[in-house]
mmCIF file of C-alpha atoms in Angstrom:
data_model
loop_
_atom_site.group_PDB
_atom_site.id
_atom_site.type_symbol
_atom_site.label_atom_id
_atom_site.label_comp_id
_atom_site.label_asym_id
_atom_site.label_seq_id
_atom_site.Cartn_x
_atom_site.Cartn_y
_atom_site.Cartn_z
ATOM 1 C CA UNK S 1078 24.528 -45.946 22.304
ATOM 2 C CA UNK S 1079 24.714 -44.430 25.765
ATOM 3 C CA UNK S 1080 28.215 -44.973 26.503
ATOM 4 C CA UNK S 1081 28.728 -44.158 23.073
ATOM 5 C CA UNK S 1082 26.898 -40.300 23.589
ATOM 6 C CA UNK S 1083 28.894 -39.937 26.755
ATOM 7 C CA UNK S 1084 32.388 -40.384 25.072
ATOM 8 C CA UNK S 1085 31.502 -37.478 22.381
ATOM 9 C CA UNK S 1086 29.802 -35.380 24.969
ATOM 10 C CA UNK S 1087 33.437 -35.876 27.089
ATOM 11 C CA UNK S 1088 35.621 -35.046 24.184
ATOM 12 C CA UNK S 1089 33.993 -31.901 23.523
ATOM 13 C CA UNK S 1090 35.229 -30.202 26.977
ATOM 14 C CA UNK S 1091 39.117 -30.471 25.666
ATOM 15 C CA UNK S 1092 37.896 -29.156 22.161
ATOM 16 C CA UNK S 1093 36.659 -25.939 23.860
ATOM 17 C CA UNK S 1094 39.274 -25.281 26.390
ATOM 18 C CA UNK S 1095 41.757 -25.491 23.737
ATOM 19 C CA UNK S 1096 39.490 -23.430 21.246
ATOM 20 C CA UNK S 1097 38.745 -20.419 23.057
ATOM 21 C CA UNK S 1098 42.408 -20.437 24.626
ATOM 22 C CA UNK S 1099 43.212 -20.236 20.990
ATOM 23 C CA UNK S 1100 40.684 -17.809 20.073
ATOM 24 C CA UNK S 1101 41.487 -15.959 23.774
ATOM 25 C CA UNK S 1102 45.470 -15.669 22.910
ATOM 26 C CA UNK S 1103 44.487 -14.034 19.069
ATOM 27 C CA UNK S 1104 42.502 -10.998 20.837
ATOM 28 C CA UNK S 1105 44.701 -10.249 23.859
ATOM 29 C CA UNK S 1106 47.335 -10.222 20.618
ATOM 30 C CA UNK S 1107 45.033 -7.330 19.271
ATOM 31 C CA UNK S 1108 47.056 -4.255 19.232
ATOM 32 C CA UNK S 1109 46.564 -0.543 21.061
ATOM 33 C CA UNK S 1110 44.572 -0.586 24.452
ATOM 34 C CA UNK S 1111 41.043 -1.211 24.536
ATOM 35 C CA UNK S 1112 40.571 1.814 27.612
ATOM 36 C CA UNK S 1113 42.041 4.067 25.125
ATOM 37 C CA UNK S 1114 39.884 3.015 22.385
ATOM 38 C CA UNK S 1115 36.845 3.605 24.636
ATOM 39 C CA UNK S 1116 37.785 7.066 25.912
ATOM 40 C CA UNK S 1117 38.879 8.087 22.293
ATOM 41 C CA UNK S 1118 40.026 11.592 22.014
ATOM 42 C CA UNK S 1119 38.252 12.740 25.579
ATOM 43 C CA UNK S 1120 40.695 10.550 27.931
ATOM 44 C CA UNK S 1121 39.281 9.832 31.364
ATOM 45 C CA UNK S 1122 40.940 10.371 34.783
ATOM 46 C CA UNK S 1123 43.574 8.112 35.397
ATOM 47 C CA UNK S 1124 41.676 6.812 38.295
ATOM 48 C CA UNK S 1125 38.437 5.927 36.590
ATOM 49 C CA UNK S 1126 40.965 4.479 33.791
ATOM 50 C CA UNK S 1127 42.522 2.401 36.846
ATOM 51 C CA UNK S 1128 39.573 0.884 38.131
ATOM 52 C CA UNK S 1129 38.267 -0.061 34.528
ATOM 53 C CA UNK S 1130 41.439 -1.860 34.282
ATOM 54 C CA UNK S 1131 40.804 -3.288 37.346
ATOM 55 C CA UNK S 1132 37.590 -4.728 37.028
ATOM 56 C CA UNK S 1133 38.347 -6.352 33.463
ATOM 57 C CA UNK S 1134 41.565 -7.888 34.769
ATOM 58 C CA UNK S 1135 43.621 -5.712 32.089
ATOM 59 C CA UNK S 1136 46.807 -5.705 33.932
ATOM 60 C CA UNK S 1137 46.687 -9.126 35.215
ATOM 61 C CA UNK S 1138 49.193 -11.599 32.958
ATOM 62 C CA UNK S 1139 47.352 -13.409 30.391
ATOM 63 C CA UNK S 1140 46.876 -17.209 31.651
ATOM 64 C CA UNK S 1141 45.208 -15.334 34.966
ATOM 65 C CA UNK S 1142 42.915 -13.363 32.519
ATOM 66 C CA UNK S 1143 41.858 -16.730 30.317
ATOM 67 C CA UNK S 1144 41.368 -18.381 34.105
ATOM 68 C CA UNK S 1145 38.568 -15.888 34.871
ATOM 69 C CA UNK S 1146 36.885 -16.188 31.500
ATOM 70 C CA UNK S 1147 37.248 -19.579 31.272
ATOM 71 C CA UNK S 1148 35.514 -20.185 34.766
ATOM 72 C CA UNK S 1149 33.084 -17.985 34.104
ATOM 73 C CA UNK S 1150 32.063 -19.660 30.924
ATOM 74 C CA UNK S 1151 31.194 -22.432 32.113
ATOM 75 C CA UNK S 1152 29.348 -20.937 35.023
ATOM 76 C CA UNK S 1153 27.555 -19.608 31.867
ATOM 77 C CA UNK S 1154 29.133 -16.152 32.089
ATOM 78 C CA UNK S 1155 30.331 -14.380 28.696
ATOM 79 C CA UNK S 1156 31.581 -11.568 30.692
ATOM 80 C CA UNK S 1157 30.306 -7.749 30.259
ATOM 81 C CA UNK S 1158 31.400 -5.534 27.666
ATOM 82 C CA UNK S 1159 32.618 -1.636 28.677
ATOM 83 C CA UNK S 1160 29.290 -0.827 28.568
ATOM 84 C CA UNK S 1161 28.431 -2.513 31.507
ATOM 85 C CA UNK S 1162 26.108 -4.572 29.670
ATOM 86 C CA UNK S 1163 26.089 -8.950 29.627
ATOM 87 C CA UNK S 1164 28.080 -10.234 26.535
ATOM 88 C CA UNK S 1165 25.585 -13.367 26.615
ATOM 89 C CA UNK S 1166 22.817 -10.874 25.851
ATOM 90 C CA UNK S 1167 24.145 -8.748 22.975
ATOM 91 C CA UNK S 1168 24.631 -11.929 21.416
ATOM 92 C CA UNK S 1169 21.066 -13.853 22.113
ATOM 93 C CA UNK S 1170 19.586 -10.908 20.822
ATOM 94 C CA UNK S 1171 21.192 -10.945 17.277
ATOM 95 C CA UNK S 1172 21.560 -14.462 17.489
ATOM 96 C CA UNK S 1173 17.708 -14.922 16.010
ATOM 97 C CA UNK S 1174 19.241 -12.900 12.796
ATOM 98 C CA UNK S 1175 22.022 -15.040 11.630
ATOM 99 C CA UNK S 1176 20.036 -17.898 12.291
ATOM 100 C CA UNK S 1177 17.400 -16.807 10.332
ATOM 101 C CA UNK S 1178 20.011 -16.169 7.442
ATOM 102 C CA UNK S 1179 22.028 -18.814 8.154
ATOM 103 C CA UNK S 1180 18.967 -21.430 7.726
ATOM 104 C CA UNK S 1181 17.500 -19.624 5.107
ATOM 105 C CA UNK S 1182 20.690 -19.850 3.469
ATOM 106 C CA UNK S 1183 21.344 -23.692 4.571
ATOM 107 C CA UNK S 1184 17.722 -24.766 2.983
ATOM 108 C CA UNK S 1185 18.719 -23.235 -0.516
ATOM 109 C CA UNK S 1186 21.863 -24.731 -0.519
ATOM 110 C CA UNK S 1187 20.405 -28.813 0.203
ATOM 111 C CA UNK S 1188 18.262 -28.379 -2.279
ATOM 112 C CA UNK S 1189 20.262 -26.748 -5.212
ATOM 113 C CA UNK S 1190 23.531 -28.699 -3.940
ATOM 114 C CA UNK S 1191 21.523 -32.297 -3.706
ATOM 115 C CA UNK S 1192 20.045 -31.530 -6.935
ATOM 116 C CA UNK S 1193 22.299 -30.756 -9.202
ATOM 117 C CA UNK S 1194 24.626 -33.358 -7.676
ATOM 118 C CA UNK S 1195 22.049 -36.403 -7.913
ATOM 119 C CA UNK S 1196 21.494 -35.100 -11.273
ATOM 120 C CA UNK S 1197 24.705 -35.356 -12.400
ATOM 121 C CA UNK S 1198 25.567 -38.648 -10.679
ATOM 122 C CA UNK S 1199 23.049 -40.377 -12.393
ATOM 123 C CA UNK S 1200 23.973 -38.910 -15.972
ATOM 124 C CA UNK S 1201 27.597 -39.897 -15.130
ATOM 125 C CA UNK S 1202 29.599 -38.554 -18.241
ATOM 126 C CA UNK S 1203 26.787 -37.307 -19.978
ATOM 127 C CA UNK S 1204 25.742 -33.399 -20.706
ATOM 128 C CA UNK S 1205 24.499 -33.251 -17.266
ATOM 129 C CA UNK S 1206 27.237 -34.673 -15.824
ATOM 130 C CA UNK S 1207 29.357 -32.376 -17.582
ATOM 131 C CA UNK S 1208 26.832 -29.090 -16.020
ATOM 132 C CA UNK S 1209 27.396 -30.365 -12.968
ATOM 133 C CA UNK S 1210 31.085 -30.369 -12.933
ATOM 134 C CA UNK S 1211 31.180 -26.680 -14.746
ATOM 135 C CA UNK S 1212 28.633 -24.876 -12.027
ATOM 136 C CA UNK S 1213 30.863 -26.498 -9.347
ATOM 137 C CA UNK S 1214 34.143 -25.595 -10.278
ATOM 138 C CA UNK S 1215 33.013 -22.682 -11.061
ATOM 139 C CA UNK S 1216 31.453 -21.351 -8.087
ATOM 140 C CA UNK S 1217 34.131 -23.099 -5.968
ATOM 141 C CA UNK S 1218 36.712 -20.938 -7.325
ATOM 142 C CA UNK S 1219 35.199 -17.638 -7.259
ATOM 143 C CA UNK S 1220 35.450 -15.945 -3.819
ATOM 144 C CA UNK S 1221 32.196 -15.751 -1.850
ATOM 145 C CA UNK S 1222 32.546 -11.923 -0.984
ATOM 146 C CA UNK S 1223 33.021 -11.463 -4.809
ATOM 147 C CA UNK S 1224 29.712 -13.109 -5.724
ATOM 148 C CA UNK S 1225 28.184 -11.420 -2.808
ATOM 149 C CA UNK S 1226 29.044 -7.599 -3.937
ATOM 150 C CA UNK S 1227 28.236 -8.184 -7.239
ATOM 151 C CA UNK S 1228 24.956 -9.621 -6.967
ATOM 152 C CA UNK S 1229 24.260 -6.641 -4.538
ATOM 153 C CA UNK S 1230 25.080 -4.200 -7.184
ATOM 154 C CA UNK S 1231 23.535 -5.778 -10.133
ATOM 155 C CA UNK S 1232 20.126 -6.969 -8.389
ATOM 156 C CA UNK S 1233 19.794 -4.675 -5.786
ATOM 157 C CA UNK S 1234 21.175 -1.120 -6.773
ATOM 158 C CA UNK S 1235 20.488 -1.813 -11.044
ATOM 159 C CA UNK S 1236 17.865 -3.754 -10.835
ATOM 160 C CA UNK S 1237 15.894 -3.003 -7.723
ATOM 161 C CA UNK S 1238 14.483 -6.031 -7.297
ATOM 162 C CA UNK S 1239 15.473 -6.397 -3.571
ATOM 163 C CA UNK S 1240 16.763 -3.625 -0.862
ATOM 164 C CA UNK S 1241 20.744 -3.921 -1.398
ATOM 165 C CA UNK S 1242 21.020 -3.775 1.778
ATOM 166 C CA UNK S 1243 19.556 -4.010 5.521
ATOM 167 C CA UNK S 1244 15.943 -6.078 6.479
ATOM 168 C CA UNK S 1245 13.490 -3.184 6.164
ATOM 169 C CA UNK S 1246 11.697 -5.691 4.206
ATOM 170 C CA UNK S 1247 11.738 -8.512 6.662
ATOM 171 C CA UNK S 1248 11.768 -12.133 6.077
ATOM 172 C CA UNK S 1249 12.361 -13.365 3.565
ATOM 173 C CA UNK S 1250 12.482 -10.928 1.119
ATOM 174 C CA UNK S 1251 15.269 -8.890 3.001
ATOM 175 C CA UNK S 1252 17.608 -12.372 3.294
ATOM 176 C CA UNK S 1253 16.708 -14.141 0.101
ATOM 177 C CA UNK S 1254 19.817 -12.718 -1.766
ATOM 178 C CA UNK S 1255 22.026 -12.430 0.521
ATOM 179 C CA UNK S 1256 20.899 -16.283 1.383
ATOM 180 C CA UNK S 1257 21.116 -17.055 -2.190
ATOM 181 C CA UNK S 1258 24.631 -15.773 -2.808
ATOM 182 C CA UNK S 1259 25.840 -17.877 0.819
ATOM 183 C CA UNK S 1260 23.940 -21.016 -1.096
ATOM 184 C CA UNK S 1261 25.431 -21.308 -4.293
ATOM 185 C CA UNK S 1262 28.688 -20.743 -3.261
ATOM 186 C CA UNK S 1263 28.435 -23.858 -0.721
ATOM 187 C CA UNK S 1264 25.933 -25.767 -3.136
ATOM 188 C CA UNK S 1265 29.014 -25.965 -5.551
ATOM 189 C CA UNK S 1266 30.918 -28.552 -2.406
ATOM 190 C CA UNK S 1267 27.355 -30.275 -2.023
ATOM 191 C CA UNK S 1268 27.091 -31.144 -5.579
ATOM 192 C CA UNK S 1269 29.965 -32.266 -5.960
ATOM 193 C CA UNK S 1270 30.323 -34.775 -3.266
ATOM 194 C CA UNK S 1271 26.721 -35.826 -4.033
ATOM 195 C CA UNK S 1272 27.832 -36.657 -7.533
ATOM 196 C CA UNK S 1273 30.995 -38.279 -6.678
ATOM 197 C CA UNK S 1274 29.345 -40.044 -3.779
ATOM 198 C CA UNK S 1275 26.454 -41.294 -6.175
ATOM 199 C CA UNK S 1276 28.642 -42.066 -8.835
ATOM 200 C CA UNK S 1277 30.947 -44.497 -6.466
ATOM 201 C CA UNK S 1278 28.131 -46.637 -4.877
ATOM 202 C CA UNK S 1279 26.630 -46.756 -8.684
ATOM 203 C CA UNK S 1280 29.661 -48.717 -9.557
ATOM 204 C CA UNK S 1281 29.178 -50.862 -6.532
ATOM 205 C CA UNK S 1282 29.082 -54.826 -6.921
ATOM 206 C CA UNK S 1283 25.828 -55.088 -4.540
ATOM 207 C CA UNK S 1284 23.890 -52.997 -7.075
ATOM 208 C CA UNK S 1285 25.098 -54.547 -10.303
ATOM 209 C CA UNK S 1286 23.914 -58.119 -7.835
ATOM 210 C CA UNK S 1287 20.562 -56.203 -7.607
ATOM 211 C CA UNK S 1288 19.920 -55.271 -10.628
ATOM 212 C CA UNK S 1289 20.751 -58.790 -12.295
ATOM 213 C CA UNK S 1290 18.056 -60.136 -9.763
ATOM 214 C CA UNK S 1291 15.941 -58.067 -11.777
ATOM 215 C CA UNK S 1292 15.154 -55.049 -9.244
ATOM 216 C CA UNK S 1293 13.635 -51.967 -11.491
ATOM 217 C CA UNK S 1294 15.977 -48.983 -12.082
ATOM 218 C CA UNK S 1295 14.109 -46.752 -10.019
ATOM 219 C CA UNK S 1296 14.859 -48.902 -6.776
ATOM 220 C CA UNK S 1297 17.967 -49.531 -7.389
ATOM 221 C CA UNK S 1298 18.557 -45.563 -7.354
ATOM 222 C CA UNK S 1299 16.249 -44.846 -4.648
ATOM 223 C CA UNK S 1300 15.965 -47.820 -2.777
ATOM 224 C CA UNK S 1301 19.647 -48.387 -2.407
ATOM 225 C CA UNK S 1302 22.154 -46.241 -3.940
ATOM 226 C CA UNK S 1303 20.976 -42.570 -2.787
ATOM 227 C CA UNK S 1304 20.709 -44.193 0.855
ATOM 228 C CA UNK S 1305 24.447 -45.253 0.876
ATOM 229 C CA UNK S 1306 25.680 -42.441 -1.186
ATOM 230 C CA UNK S 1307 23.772 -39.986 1.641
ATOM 231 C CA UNK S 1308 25.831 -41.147 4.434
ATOM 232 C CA UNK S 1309 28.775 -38.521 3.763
ATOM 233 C CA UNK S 1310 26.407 -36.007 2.716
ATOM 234 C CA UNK S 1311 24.831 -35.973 6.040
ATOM 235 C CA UNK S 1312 28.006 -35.591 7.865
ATOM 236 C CA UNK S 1313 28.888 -32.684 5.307
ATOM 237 C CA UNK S 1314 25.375 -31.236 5.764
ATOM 238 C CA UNK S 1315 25.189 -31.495 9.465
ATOM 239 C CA UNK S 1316 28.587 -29.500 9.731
ATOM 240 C CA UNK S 1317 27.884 -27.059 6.985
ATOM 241 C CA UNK S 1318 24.711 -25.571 8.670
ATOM 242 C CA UNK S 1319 27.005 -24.530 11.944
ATOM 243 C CA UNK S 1320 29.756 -23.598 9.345
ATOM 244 C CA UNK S 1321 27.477 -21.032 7.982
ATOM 245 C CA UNK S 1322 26.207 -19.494 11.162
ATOM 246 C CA UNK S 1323 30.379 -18.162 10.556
ATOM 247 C CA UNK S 1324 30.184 -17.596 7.109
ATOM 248 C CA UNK S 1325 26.988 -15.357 7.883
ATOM 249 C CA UNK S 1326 29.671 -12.702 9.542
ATOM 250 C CA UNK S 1327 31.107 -11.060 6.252
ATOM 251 C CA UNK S 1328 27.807 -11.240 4.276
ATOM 252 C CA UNK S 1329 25.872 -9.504 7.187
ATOM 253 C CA UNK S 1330 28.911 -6.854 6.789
ATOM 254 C CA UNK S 1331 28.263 -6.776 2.752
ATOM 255 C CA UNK S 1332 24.454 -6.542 3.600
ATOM 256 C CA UNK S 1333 24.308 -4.723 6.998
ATOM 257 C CA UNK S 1334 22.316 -7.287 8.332
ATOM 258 C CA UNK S 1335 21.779 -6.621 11.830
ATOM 259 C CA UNK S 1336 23.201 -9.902 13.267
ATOM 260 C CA UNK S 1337 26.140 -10.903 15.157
ATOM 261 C CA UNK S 1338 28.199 -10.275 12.285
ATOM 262 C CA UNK S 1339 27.379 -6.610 12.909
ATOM 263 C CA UNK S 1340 28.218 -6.980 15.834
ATOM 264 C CA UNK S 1341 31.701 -8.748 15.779
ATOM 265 C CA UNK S 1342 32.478 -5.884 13.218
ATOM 266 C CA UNK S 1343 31.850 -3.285 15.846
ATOM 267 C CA UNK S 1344 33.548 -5.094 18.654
ATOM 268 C CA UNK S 1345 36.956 -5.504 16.832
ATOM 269 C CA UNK S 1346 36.614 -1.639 15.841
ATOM 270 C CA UNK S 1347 36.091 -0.297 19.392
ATOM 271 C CA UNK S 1348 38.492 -3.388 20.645
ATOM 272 C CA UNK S 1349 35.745 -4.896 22.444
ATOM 273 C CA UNK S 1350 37.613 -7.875 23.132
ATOM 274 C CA UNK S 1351 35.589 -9.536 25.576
ATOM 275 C CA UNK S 1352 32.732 -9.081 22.952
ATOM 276 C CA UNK S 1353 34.800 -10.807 20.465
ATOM 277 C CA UNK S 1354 35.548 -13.875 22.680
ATOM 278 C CA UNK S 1355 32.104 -14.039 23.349
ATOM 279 C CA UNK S 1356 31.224 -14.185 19.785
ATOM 280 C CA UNK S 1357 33.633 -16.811 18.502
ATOM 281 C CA UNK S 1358 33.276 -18.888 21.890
ATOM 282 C CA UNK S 1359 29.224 -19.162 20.602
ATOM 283 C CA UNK S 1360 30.675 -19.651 17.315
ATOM 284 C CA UNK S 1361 32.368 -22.573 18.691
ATOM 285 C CA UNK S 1362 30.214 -23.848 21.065
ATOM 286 C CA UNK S 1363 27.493 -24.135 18.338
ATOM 287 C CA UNK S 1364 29.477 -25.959 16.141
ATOM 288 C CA UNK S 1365 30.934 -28.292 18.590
ATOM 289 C CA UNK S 1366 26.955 -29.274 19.624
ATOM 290 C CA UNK S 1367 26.142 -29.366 15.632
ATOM 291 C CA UNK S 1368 29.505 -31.781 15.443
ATOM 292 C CA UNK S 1369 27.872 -33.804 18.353
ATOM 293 C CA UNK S 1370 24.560 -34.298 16.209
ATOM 294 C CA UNK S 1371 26.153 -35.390 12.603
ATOM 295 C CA UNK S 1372 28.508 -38.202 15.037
ATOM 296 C CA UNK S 1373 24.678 -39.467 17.191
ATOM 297 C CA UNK S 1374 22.965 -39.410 13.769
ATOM 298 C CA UNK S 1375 25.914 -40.920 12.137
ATOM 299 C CA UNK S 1376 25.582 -43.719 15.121
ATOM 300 C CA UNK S 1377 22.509 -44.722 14.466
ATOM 301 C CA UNK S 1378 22.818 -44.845 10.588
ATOM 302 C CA UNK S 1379 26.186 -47.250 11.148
ATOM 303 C CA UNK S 1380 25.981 -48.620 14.297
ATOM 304 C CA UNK S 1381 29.785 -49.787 13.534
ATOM 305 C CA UNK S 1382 30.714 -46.595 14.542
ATOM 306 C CA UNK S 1383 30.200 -46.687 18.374
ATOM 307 C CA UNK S 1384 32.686 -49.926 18.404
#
């Protein structure tokens, strides 16, 4: 199992040099010049605008410009935005935010998602079966920023059962809809690889053996088929939760949450793009260390694995 950690721990130093040179090349892409964008309409002396340039390594050719941040990363240095102020920190402190929205929103989702899709697994081409299928295609194919504006505008402005938008009201009343619309969009993928997941091992010749050794229904479902039919729904869980620490950027926008999605919004409008490669390189980083947990977990479920 050691050896085993140590190989996915190694792998994941490729995955981010690659990732952030990717994400790195996108924002030095960004068109106009970030000095200008800070000055605006009150340009500074050309001197001032020299150093500036100077100590963010603007006019230096872009593989020496990805060497600094790169070597400052992992020295554990984001860099400083134009404000003079540590990248690392304007992102810890909204950080708590989309986590808190991001989990809130993970939590509804295993439950509605692992619901509905045992439910509809085990009525296999019944009515429930059939309500499972509907609800997923269904939500799959509508576009999450389309569910999100129109649930703000029916419960929050028509209603007024909830703030449509900001946390005034604190957790959780400020993040349950916005939590619930990031949910049911990605319990509609749960559900549906619960069910079909379910459905497959129910058709499996070790439980038909089981049962005709006389082993009650309710084992045989709980004892033995939702145990193997979980094994891809933890992988698919275990990735989703750092999936939706991204997804959490355009619903903060919709809901002017005040988390890093706020934030990244901000940073591409004043061209902040050290501030932007901080953001997705956390992005990234948390993902990759999310990735790392699913493939230990998945290691000790199916030893096999580690071969």
């Amino acid at each position: 199992m050691l050896g085993y950690s140590v190989r996915r721990v190694l792998q994941m130093i490729p995955v981010l040099i690659g990732a952030t040179f990717i994400i790195y090349a996108l924002t030095f892409l960004m068109p106009g010049d970030p000095v200008a964008a800070l000055t605006g309409e009150r340009p500074l002396p050309e001197s001032t605008v020299a150093q500036i340039r100077r100590a963010y390594h603007l006019d230096d050719p872009f593989l020496v410009q990805y060497g600094h941040y790169i070597f400052g990363l992992f020295r554990g240095d984001f860099g400083i935005d134009f404000f003079g102020r540590p990248v690392l920190g304007l992102i810890l402190e909204r950080l708590p935010t989309t986590f808190a929205l991001a989990l809130t929103a993970w939590v509804l989702k295993l439950f509605i998602g692992l619901v509905i899709g045992v439910y509809g697994g085990l009525r296999h081409g019944r009515a429930g079966d059939h309500f499972a299928l509907v609800f997923t295609v269904v939500f799959m194919g509508i576009p999450g920023f389309v569910i999100a504006l129109g649930a703000q505008t029916y419960f929050g402005v028509h209603l007024g059962w909830v703030d449509p938008a900001g946390t005034r009201a604190g957790w959780p009343i400020a993040f349950i809809l916005p939590a619930l619309v990031m949910a049911i969009e990605a319990a509609a993928g749960l559900a549906r690889l619960t069910r079909t997941s379910l459905v497959d091992v129910l058709r499996a010749e070790y439980l038909r053996t089981a049962r005709a050794k006389g082993l009650s229904p309710q084992r045989v479902v709980w004892g033995h088929a939702l145990r193997n039919a979980m094994i891809p729904v933890v992988t698919y869980l275990g990735l989703s939760l750092a999936g939706m620490l991204g997804g959490a950027v355009i619903i903060e926008a919709i809901f002017n949450i005040p988390g890093i999605g706020g934030l990244l919004v901000s940073s591409i409008n004043n061209k902040e793009g050290t501030v932007v490669v901080g953001i997705a390189t956390m992005l990234v980083l948390v993902y990759l260390v999310f990735n790392l947990l699913v493939d230990l977990t998945y290691g000790i479920i199916d030893p096999r694995v580690r071969l």
